[in-house]
């Protein structure tokens, strides 16, 4: 199989949060106690224990409140900043287009949490010693590489999630957007078909991305490239050159300076 | 103290003059040790080919060692300031650069690399190279502490671009200081003309003759050193003409 993707259709989602539960169940993540914040959205944010959740965005139009739902989780970017900055290789690209996270390799440095343009990975860490691990949606790598659908996709009762070949998902999403645009949602759009080299998680949105709190044109931060593509290689080469120069100087100086003349 | 010349019965008396206080020497070696530890544990995160050492438990250990050494590393200048504030101020004052430093830089390569006796302008207790090393390490230490603290405590508290910038500045500072360290290490440990520097960092003293030749402004005082230097230069010029 080539690259896969999951397509989440905001127009079909009923916010039952079955995906949240299925994710916790499959990945063995504990539930957490939360407080009522005056919103159905719960838990309040992604966390080391919550890798996906439904956002309830309250939109007011002509005195009427309307919800926009969104299944938040790792976007499985083709140009993934997190993979680029991870010093251990715990974050990796899988040929099927997943961005996987191997906890065993992670050392908890938290670089991924600071460079991801979607603010997805979350760190469970001791702030003082720095001991910790990063957590995020792994696209259910264990299921997907064995021919199963991700747990969230499998469980979704209204079929808001589809899963399959990436090109097929893009075609399906575009067709759905055309349909929605003709049927009362002029702002409907497909999010992720062309962003960051195409995303493994794509959204059919009823409103502009801004309305969902999504970055309109996410890029891996410019500093990712400065760091990984410039600073690292240049410093590596320069150290070699400096050390070589010192060794060369040692031999040249030894030939020219006689200890007997030195006091 | 007298030293016996190898293979002869001749004994030479050497007068030793103090150059560093005991505290300065302890702190120097404390800074060296923690710097090496910080470099080794930091590199593990920096160089992709060292990734195997950065993984899992090993990586967490490296990061812990980095943090513990960082505290000691930062404690060095602080203890200096607390215990010998006057010495610290005087030392920092010596880091001024002037005309003689340009002359030193011009002469350094033929002198230290090729052993040619070019005329080197008189130097203070620290020569131009030693001062450059000190300036880079002092400013580097300050930048390391600032950016390191941001990386340590800033995650999730400060905007992400602050962290992103801090990592890069931390790495560039590592580049500057480690490059300087390689040169410093070579000069101190392996260079034939510099062995007395190592002695002075070990025992705190330097021989009178070495001080006279290499640190004239410190030995004779600024005025006198300058006069002697001009005289020597004039003599050499006259000598050159006569030939
Ligand atoms: C007080 C001084 C210092 C502090 C507080 C400090 C702190 C840190 C912190 C917090 C990190 C991020 C990794 C982690 O979270 O554990 C780090 C990384 C690093 N540090 Fe330091 N550090 C200091 C001095 C130094 C020195 C002296 C060097 C080397 C000469 C150094 C080289 C590095 C390198 C190479 C990295 C990895 C950056 C990367 O991944 O590209 N640090 N340091
Ligand atoms: S969304 Fe963030 S964590 Fe997921 S692949 Fe992209 S950069 Fe990495
Ligand atoms: S926290 Fe773990 S996964 Fe994230 S960059 Fe560091 S080592 Fe990689």
Coordinates of C-alpha atoms in Angstrom, one line a residue, chain A residues 87-90 103-111 113-116 119 123 125-133 221-224 226-228 231-236 238-239 242-243 246-254 256-257 259 261-263, chain B residues 43-48 50-52 54-60 63-64 67 111-115 117 151-156 158-161 163-165 167-168 171-172 174-176 178-180 182-183 186 190-193 195-196 209-210 213:
Chain A
X87 CA 17.5 14.0 18.2
X88 CA 16.8 10.3 18.8
X89 CA 14.9 9.1 15.8
X90 CA 11.9 8.3 18.1
X103 CA 8.4 5.8 23.3
X104 CA 11.4 3.6 24.0
X105 CA 13.7 5.8 22.0
X106 CA 12.3 9.1 23.3
X107 CA 14.5 10.9 25.9
X108 CA 11.9 13.6 26.7
X109 CA 13.9 16.5 25.4
X110 CA 10.6 18.1 24.2
X111 CA 12.0 19.6 21.0
X113 CA 6.6 20.0 21.4
X114 CA 8.3 23.3 20.6
X115 CA 8.6 22.9 16.8
X116 CA 5.3 21.2 15.7
X119 CA 1.1 22.1 18.8
X123 CA 5.4 16.0 27.2
X125 CA 8.1 15.4 32.3
X126 CA 9.8 16.4 35.5
X127 CA 10.7 20.0 34.9
X128 CA 13.8 19.9 37.1
X129 CA 15.6 16.7 35.9
X130 CA 14.1 16.8 32.4
X131 CA 13.3 13.0 32.6
X132 CA 10.2 12.4 30.5
X133 CA 8.5 11.1 27.4
X221 CA 9.0 27.0 11.6
X222 CA 11.8 28.8 9.7
X223 CA 14.1 28.2 12.6
X224 CA 13.7 24.4 12.1
X226 CA 18.1 27.3 10.1
X227 CA 19.0 24.8 12.8
X228 CA 18.9 21.5 11.1
X231 CA 23.8 25.3 11.9
X232 CA 24.2 21.5 12.3
X233 CA 26.1 20.8 9.1
X234 CA 28.3 23.9 9.2
X235 CA 29.3 23.4 12.8
X236 CA 30.1 19.7 12.1
X238 CA 34.0 23.5 11.1
X239 CA 34.9 21.4 14.1
X242 CA 39.6 23.4 13.5
X243 CA 40.8 20.2 15.0
X246 CA 45.4 22.3 15.5
X247 CA 47.0 19.0 14.6
X248 CA 48.7 20.5 11.5
X249 CA 49.9 23.4 13.7
X250 CA 51.3 20.9 16.1
X251 CA 53.5 19.3 13.5
X252 CA 54.6 22.6 11.9
X253 CA 55.5 24.2 15.2
X254 CA 57.4 21.1 16.3
X256 CA 60.3 24.9 13.5
X257 CA 60.7 25.4 17.3
X259 CA 62.9 23.1 22.7
X261 CA 66.2 27.3 22.5
X262 CA 63.1 27.7 24.7
X263 CA 63.5 28.7 28.2
Chain B
X43 CA 27.0 17.0 21.5
X44 CA 24.9 13.8 21.9
X45 CA 21.8 15.8 21.2
X46 CA 23.5 17.9 18.5
X47 CA 25.2 15.4 16.2
X48 CA 22.9 13.0 14.3
X50 CA 25.5 10.3 18.1
X51 CA 21.8 9.6 18.2
X52 CA 22.2 6.1 19.6
X54 CA 20.7 10.1 22.9
X55 CA 18.0 7.5 23.0
X56 CA 15.7 6.4 25.9
X57 CA 17.3 5.9 29.3
X58 CA 20.8 6.8 28.0
X59 CA 19.5 10.0 26.6
X60 CA 17.8 10.9 29.8
X63 CA 20.5 15.3 29.8
X64 CA 20.6 14.9 33.5
X67 CA 21.9 19.8 33.8
X111 CA 56.3 33.4 16.1
X112 CA 54.2 30.6 17.5
X113 CA 54.0 28.4 14.3
X114 CA 57.4 28.9 12.7
X115 CA 59.4 29.9 15.7
X117 CA 61.9 35.8 16.4
X151 CA 15.5 25.8 27.3
X152 CA 15.3 24.3 30.8
X153 CA 12.4 26.3 32.3
X154 CA 10.8 28.0 29.3
X155 CA 9.0 25.0 27.6
X156 CA 5.2 25.6 27.7
X158 CA 7.2 31.1 26.9
X159 CA 6.2 31.4 23.2
X160 CA 7.7 28.6 21.1
X161 CA 9.9 30.9 19.0
X163 CA 12.7 28.2 22.7
X164 CA 13.5 27.8 19.0
X165 CA 15.8 30.8 19.0
X167 CA 18.4 26.3 20.9
X168 CA 20.1 27.8 17.9
X171 CA 24.4 25.8 19.5
X172 CA 26.2 28.7 17.9
X174 CA 28.8 26.0 21.6
X175 CA 30.5 26.4 18.2
X176 CA 32.4 29.5 19.2
X178 CA 34.4 24.7 21.5
X179 CA 36.4 26.0 18.6
X180 CA 38.2 28.3 21.0
X182 CA 40.3 23.2 20.7
X183 CA 42.8 26.0 20.1
X186 CA 46.4 22.7 21.8
X190 CA 51.0 20.7 23.1
X191 CA 52.6 23.9 22.1
X192 CA 56.4 24.2 22.9
X193 CA 56.4 27.9 23.7
X195 CA 54.3 25.1 28.6
X196 CA 54.8 27.7 31.3
X209 CA 62.6 34.9 32.7
X210 CA 59.4 33.8 31.0
X213 CA 60.0 37.8 27.8

